CSV table of C-alpha atoms and ligand atoms in Angstrom, one decimal:
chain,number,residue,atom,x,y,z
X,1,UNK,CA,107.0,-118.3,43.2
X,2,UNK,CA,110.6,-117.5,44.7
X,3,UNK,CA,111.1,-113.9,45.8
X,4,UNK,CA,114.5,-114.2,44.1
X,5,UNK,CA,113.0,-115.0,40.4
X,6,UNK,CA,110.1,-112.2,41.4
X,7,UNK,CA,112.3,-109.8,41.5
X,8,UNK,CA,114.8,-110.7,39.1
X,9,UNK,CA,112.1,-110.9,36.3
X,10,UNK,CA,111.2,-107.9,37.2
X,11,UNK,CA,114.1,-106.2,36.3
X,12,UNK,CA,116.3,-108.5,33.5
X,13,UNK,CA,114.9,-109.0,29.5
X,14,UNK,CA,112.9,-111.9,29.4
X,15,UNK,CA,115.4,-113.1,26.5
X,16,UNK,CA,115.6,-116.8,28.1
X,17,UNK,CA,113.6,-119.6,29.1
X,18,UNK,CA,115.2,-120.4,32.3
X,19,UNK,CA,114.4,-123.3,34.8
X,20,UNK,CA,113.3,-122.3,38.1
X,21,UNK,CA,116.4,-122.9,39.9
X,22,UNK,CA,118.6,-120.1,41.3
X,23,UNK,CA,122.2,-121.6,41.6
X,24,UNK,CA,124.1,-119.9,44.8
X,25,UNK,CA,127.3,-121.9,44.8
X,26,UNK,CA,129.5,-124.8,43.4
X,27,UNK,CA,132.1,-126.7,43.8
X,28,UNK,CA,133.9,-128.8,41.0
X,29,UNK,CA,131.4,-130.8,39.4
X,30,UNK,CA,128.2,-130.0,41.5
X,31,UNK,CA,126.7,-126.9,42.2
X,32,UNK,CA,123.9,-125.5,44.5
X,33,UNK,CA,121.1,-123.7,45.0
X,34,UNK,CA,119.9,-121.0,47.2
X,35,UNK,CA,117.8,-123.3,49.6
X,36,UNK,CA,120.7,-126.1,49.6
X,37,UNK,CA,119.2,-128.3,46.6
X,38,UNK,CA,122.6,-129.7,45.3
X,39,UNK,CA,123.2,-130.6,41.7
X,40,UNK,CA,125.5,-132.5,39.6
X,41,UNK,CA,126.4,-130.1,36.3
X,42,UNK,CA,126.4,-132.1,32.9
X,43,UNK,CA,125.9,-128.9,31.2
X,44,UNK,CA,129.1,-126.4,32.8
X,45,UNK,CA,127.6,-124.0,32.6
X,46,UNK,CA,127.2,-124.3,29.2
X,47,UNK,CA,130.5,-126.1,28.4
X,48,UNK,CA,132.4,-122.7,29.8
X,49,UNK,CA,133.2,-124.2,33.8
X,50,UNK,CA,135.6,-126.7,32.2
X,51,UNK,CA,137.5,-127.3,34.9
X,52,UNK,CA,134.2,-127.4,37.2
X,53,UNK,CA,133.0,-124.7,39.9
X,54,UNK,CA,135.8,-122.9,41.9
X,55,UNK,CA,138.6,-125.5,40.7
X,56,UNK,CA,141.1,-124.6,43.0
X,57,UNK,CA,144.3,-123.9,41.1
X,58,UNK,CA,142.0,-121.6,38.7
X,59,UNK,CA,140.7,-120.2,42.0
X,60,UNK,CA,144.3,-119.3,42.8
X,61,UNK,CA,145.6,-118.2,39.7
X,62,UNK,CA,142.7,-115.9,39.4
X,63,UNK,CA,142.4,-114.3,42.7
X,64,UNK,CA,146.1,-113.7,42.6
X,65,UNK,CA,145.7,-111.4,39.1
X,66,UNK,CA,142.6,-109.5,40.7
X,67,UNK,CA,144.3,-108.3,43.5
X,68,UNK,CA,147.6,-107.5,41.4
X,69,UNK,CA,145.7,-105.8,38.0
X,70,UNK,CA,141.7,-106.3,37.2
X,71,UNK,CA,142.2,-104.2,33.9
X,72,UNK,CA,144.3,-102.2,31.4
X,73,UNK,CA,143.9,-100.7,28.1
X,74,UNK,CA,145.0,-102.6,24.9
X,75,UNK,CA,147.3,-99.6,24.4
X,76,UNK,CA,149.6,-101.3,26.9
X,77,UNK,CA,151.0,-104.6,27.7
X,78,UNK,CA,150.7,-107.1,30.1
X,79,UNK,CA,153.0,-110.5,30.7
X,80,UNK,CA,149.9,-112.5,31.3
X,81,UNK,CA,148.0,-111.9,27.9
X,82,UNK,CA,151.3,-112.3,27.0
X,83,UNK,CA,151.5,-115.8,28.2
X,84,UNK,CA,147.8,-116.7,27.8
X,85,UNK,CA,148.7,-116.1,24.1
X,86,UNK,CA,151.8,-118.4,23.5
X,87,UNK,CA,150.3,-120.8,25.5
X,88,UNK,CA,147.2,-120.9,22.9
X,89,UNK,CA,149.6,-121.0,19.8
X,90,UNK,CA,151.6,-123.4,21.2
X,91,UNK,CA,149.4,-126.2,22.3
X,92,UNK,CA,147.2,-125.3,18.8
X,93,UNK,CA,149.8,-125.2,16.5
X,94,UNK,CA,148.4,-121.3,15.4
X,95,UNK,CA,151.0,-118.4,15.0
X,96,UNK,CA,148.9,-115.7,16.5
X,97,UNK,CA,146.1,-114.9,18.3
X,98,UNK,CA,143.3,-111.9,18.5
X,99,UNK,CA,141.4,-111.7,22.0
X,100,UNK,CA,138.0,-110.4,22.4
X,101,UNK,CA,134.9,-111.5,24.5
X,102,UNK,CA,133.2,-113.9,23.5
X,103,UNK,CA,132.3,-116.7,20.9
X,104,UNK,CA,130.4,-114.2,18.4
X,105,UNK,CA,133.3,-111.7,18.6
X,106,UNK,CA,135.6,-114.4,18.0
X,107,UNK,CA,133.9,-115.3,14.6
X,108,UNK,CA,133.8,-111.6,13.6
X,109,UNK,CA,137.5,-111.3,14.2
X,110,UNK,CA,137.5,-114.4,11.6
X,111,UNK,CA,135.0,-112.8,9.2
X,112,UNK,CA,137.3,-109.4,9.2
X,113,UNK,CA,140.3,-111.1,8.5
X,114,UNK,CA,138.6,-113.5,5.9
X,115,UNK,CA,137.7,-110.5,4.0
X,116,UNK,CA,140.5,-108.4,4.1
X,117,UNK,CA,142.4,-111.4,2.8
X,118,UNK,CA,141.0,-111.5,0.2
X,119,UNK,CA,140.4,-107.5,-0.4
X,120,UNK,CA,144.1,-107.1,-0.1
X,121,UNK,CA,145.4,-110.4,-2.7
X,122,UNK,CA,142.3,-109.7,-5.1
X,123,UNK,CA,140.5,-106.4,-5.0
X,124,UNK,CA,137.7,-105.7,-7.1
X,125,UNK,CA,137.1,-108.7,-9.0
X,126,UNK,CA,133.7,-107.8,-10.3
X,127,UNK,CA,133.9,-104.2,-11.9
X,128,UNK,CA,129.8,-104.5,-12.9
X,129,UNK,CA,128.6,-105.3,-9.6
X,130,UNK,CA,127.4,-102.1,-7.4
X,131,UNK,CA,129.0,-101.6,-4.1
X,132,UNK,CA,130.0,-104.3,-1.9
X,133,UNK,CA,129.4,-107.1,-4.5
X,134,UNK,CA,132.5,-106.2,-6.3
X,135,UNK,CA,134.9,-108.0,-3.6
X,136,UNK,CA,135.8,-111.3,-3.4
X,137,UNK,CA,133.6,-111.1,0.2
X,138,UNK,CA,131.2,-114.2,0.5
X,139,UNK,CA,131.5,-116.5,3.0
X,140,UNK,CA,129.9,-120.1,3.1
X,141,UNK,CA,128.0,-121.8,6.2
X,142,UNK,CA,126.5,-124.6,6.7
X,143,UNK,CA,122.1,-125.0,7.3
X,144,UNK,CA,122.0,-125.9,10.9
X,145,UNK,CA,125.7,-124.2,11.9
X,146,UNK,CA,125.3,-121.4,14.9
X,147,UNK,CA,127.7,-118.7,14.9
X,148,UNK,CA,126.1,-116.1,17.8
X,149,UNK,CA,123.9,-113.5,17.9
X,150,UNK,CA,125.1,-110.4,16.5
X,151,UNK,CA,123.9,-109.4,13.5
X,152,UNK,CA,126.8,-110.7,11.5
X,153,UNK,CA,127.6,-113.6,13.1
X,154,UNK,CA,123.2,-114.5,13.2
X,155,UNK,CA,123.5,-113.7,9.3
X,156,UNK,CA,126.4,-116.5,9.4
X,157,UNK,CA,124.3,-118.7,11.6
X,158,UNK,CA,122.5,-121.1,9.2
X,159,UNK,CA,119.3,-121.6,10.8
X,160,UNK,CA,116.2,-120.1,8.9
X,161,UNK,CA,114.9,-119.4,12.6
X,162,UNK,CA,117.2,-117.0,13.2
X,163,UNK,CA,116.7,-114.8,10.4
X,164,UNK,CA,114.2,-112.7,11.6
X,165,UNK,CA,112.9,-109.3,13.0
X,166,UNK,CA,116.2,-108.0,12.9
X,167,UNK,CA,116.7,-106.8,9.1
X,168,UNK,CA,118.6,-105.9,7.4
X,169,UNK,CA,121.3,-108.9,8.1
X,170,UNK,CA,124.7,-108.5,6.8
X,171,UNK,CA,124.9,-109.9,3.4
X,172,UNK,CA,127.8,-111.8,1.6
X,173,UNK,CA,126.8,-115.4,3.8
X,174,UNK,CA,125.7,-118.0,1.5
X,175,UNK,CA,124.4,-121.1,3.3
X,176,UNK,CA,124.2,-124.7,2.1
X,177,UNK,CA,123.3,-128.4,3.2
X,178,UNK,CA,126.4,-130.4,4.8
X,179,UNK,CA,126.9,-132.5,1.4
X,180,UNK,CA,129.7,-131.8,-1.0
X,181,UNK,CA,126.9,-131.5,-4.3
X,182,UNK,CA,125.3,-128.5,-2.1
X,183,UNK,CA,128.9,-127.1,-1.3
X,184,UNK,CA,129.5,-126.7,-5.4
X,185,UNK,CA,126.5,-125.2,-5.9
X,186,UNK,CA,127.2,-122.6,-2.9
X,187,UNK,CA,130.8,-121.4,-4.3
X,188,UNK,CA,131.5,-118.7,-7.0
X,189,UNK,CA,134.5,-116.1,-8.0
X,190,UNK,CA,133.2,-114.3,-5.0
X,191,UNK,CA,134.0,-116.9,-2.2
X,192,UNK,CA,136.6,-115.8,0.2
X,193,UNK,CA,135.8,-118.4,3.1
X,194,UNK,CA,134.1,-121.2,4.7
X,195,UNK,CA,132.9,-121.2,8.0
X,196,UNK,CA,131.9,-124.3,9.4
X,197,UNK,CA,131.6,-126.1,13.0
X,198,UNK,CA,132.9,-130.2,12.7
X,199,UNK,CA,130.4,-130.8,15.8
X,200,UNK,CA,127.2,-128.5,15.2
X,201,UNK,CA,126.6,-128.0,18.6
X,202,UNK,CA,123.6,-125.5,19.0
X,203,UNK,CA,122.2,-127.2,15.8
X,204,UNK,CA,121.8,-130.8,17.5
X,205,UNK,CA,125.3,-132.1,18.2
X,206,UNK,CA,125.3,-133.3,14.4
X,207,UNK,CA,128.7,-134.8,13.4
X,208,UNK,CA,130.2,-133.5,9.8
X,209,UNK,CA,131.2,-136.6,8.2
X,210,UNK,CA,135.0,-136.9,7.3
X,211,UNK,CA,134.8,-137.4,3.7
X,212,UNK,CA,132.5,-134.1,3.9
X,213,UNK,CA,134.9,-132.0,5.5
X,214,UNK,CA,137.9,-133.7,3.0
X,215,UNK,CA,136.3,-132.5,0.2
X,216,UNK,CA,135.7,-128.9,1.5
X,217,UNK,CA,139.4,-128.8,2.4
X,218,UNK,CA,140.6,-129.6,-1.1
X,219,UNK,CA,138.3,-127.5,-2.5
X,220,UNK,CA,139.3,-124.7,-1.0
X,221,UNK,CA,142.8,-124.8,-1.0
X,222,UNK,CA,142.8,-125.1,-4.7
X,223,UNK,CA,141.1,-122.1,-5.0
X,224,UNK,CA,142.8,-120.3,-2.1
X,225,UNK,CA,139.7,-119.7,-0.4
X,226,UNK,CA,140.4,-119.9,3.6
X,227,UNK,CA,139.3,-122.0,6.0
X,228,UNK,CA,137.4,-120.8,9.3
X,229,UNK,CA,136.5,-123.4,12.1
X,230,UNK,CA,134.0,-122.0,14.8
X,231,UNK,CA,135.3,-124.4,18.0
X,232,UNK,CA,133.6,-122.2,19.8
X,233,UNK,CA,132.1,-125.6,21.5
X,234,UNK,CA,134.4,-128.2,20.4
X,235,UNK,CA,137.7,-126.8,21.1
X,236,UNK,CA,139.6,-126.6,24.3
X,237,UNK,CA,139.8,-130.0,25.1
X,238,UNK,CA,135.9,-130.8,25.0
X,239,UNK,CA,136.7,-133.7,22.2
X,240,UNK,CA,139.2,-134.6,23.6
X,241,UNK,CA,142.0,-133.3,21.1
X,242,UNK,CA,142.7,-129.9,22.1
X,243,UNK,CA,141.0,-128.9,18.4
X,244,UNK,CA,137.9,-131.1,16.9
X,245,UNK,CA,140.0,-130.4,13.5
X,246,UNK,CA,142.6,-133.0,14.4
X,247,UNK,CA,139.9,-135.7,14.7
X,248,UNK,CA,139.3,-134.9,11.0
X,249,UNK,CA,143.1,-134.8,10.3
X,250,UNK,CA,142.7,-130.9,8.9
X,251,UNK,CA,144.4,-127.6,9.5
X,252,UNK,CA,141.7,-124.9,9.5
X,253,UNK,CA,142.9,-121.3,8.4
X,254,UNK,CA,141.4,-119.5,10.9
X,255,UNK,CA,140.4,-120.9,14.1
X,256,UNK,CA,137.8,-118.9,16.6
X,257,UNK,CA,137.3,-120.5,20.5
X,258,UNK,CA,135.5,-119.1,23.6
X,259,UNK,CA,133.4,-120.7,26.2
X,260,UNK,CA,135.5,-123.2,27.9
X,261,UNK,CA,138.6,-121.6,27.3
X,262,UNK,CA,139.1,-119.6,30.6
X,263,UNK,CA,137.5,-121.8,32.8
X,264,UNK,CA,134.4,-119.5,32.9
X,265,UNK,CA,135.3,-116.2,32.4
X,266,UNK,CA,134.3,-114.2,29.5
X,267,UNK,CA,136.9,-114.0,26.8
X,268,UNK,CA,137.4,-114.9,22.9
X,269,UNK,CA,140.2,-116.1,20.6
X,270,UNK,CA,140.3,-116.2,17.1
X,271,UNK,CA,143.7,-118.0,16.3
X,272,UNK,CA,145.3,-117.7,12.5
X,273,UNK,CA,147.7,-119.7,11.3
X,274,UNK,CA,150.8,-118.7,8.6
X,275,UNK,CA,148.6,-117.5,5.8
X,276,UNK,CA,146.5,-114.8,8.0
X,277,UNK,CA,148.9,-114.0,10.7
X,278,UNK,CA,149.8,-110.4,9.2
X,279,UNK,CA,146.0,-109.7,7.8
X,280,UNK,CA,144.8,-106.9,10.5
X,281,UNK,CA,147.9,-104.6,11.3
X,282,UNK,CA,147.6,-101.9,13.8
X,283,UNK,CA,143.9,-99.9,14.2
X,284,UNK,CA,141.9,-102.8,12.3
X,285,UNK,CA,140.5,-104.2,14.9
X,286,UNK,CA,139.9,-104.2,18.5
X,287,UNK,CA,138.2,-104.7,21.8
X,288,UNK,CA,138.0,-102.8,25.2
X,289,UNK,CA,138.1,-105.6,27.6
X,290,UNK,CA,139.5,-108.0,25.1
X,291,UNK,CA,142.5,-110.2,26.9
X,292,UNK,CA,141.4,-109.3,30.0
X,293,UNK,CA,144.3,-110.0,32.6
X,294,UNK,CA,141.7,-111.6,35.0
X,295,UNK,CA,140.6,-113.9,32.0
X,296,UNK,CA,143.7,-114.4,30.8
X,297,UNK,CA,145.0,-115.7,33.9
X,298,UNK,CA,141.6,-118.0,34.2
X,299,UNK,CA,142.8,-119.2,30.8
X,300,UNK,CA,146.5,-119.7,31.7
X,301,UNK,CA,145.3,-122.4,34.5
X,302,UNK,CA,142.9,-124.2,32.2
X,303,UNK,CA,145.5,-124.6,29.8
X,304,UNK,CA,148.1,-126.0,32.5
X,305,UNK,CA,145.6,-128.2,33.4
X,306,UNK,CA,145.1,-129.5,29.9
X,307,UNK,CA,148.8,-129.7,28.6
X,308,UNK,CA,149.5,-132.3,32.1
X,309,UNK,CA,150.1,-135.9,30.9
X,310,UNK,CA,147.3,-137.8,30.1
X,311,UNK,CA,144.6,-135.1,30.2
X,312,UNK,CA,143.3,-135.2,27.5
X,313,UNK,CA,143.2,-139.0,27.1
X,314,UNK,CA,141.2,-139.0,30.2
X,315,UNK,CA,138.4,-136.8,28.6
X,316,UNK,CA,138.5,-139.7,25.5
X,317,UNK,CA,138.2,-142.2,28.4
X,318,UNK,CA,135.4,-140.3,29.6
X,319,UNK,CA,134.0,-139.7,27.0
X,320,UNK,CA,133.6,-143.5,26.0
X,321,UNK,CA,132.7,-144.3,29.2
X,322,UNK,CA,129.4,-141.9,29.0
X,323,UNK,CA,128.8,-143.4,25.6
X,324,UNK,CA,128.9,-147.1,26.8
X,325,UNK,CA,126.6,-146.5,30.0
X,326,UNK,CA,123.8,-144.2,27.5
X,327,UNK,CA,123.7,-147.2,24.9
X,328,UNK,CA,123.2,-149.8,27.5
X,329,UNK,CA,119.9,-147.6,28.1
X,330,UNK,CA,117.1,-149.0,26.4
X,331,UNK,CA,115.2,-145.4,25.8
X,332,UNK,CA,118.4,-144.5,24.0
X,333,UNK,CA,118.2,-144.5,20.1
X,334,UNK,CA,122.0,-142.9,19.2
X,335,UNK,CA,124.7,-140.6,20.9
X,336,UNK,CA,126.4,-138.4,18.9
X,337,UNK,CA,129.7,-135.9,19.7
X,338,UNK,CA,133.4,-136.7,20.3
X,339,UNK,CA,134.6,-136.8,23.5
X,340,UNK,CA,133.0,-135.0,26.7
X,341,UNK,CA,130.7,-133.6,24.0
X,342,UNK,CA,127.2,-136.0,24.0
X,343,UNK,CA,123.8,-135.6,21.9
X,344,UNK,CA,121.4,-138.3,22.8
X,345,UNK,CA,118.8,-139.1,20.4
X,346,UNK,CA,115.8,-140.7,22.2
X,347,UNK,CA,113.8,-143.8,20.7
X,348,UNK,CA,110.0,-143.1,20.1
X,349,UNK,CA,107.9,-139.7,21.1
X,350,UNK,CA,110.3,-139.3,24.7
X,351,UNK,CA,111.1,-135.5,24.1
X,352,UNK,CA,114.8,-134.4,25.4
X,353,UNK,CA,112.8,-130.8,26.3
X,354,UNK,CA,110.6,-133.4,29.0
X,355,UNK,CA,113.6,-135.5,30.1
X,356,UNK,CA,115.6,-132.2,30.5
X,357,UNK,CA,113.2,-131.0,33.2
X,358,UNK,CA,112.6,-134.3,35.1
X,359,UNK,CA,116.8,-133.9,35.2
X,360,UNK,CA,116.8,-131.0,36.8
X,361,UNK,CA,113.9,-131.8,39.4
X,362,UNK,CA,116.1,-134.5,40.0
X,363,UNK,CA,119.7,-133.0,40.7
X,364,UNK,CA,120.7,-132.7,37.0
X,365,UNK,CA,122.2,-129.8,35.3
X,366,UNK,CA,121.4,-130.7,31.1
X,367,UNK,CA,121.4,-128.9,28.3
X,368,UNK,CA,119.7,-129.7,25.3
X,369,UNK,CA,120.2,-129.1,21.2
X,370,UNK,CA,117.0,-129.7,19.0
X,371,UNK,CA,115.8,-132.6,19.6
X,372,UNK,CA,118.5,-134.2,21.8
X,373,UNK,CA,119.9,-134.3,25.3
X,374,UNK,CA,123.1,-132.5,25.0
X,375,UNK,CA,125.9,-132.5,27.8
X,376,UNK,CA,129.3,-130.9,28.2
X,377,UNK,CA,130.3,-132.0,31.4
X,378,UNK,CA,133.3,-130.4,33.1
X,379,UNK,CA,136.6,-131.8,31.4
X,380,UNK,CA,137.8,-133.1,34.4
X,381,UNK,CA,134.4,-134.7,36.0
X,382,UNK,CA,135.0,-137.5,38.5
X,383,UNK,CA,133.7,-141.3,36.6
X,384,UNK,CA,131.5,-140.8,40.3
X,385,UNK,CA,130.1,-138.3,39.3
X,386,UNK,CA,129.2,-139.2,36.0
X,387,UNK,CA,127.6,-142.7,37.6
X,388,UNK,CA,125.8,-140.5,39.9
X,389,UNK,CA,124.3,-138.3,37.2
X,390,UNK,CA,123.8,-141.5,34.6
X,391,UNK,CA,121.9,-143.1,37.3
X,392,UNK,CA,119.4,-140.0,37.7
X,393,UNK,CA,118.8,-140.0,33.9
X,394,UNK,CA,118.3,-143.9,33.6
X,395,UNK,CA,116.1,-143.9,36.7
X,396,UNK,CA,114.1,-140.9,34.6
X,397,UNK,CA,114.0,-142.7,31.6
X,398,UNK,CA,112.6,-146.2,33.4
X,399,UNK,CA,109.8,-144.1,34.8
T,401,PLP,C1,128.2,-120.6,21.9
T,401,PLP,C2,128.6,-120.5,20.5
T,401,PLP,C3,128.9,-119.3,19.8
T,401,PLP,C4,128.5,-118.0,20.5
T,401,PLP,O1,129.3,-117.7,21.6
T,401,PLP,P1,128.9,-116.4,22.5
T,401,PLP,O2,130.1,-116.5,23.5
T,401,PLP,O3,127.6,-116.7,23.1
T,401,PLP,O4,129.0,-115.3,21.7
T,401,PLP,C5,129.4,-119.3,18.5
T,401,PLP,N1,129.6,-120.5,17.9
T,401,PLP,C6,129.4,-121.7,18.5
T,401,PLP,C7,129.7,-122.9,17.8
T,401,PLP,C8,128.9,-121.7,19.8
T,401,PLP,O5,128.7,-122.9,20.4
């Protein structure tokens, strides 16, 4: 076994099944290994590199802030949070924005301010109930949604599988099955929010259908309960709208996003629109590195690249393109996704865990979700590229 793997097992929590591939460099949509294996990325990272490895006007505009500022408190400003922030609210359509870390911190951001919207228009509403089930605190999610892996946001996460060990989980998250029946059953007086993803992507790249997500949306704004989308995976451009919700033709409340949004550095938004834009007020919330200038300049050249003409059309063209070629493959059952966001659903016993690992022997960077082959190639992969990397998987699949 590879000295390199030796020693990092050593040393790091064996919290991940990893391949046995230790990636050195990359450029744009291919990266390499330590012994020169080169490999084309369907995965980014893990939709995060969305402008590729080491694109080189993100290579620019981040260098350029390291060498100016790395770092500062929250206590003071800085022009390029600054402009990382209007830049979100403007291409989104949200009023403000919260920065923190990561995906997870993004969705507790939305949790706090789904509560205390509801703490500060309602109050108690149940003066029998003992301690925390006297607020208007629950929040719906959907069976199969992921939200992350803190102990909230894995109490939000729908997925039996991930309620274990850890006890106790954070209550007030009541979890139903993606059909509006289901969704009346899951509401009461207590309801202050649903959390939902319109692509589950962790949870098998499962589609919410429109007349699903139509009904939650009436529902709740009749009974003022908010709205929180987790595009987490789906926003930023991967479906090709800048937010899955316009695909759907909805507004979300509250609106979290993270991996693809600086290009591959670590940071977290959780965007509110008019009804929640005044919710936290000073010491409410917070995060140490949260808007960091280095990220937030990463985050500034994404979305330049994004807002150009066209860009985003491309990723639709791309995105069809993918979906035509995996069709015309016999071993394929059904793709599922928007955009430059794929699940493909294989005919018969061919498991995507198997195909995953003949990928990567191959030169294939995949990712998977349940029972599919999932891939969030870079937003702006070359159509070469994506023959290249089609033509390792259908040579896999003949085999
Ligand atoms: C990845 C993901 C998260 C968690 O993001 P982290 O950055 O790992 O905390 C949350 N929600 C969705 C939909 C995700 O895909």
């Amino acid at each position: 076994m590879n000295e390199t793997i030796n020693e990092f097992n050593k040393y790091v929590m064996q919290t991940y099944g990893r391949y046995d591939i230790v990636l050195e460099t990359g450029e744009n949509d291919n990266a390499a290994s330590e012994n020169d294996k080169t490999y084309i990325d369907f995965g980014s990272g893990i939709g995060t590199n969305s402008l590729g490895y080491c694109n080189s006007a993100w290579v620019d505009a981040v260098t350029a802030q390291v060498k100016k500022l790395q770092h500062t408190s929250n206590y003071y400003y800085t022009a390029v949070q600054g402009e990382f922030a209007k830049k979100l609210c403007k291409i989104s359509g949200y009023k403000k924005v919260f920065f923190g870390n990561s995906g997870a911190e993004a969705n507790e951001c939305a949790i706090k301010i789904a509560r205390k919207y509801s703490f500060d228009k309602y109050g108690i509403v149940d003066h029998n109930a003992d301690d925390c089930g006297k607020y208007r605190a629950e929040i719906i999610t959907l069976t199969q949604s992921f939200h992350g892996r803190t102990i909230t946001t894995l109490s939000a996460t729908g997925q039996e599988d991930f309620h274990n060990y850890f006890f106790p989980f954070t209550p007030g998250f009541v979890h139903c099955e993606p059909n509006i029946r289901a969704f009346e059953n899951a509401l009461s007086k207590k309801t202050c929010a649903v959390m939902l993803e319109f692509i589950q992507g962790e949870g098998g790249v499962n589609n919410l259908s429109e007349d699903f997500v139509k009904a939650v949306f009436d529902i709740c704004r009749e009974r003022d309960i908010l709205i929180i989308a987790d595009e987490v995976q789906t926003g930023v451009g991967r479906t090709g709208k800048f937010l899955a919700a316009a695909h759907y033709g909805v507004k979300p409340d509250i609106v979290s996003l993270a991996k693809g949004i600086a290009g591959g550095l670590p940071i977290g938004a959780c965007l509110v629109g008019e009804r929640c834009e005044n919710v936290l007020g000073k010491g409410d919330h917070g995060s140490t590195f949260g808007g960091n200038p280095v990220c937030a300049a990463g985050g500034n050249a994404v979305l330049d690249t994004l807002n150009a003409p066209g860009f985003l059309d491309e990723v639709t063209k791309k995105g069809d393109y993918f979906r035509e070629k995996l069709l015309k493959m016999p071993a394929v059952e059904s793709v599922s996704g928007i955009g430059l966001m794929i699940g493909i659903k294989f005919k018969g016993d061919i498991k995507a865990a198997d195909i995953s690992k003949k990928c990567h022997e191959n030169g294939l960077l995949v990712l998977t979700a349940k029972d599919k082959l999932r891939f969030l190639p870079p937003l702006n992969i070359g159509f070469d590229e994506i023959d290249m990397g089609l033509g390792i998987l259908a040579e896999i699949l003949q085999n």
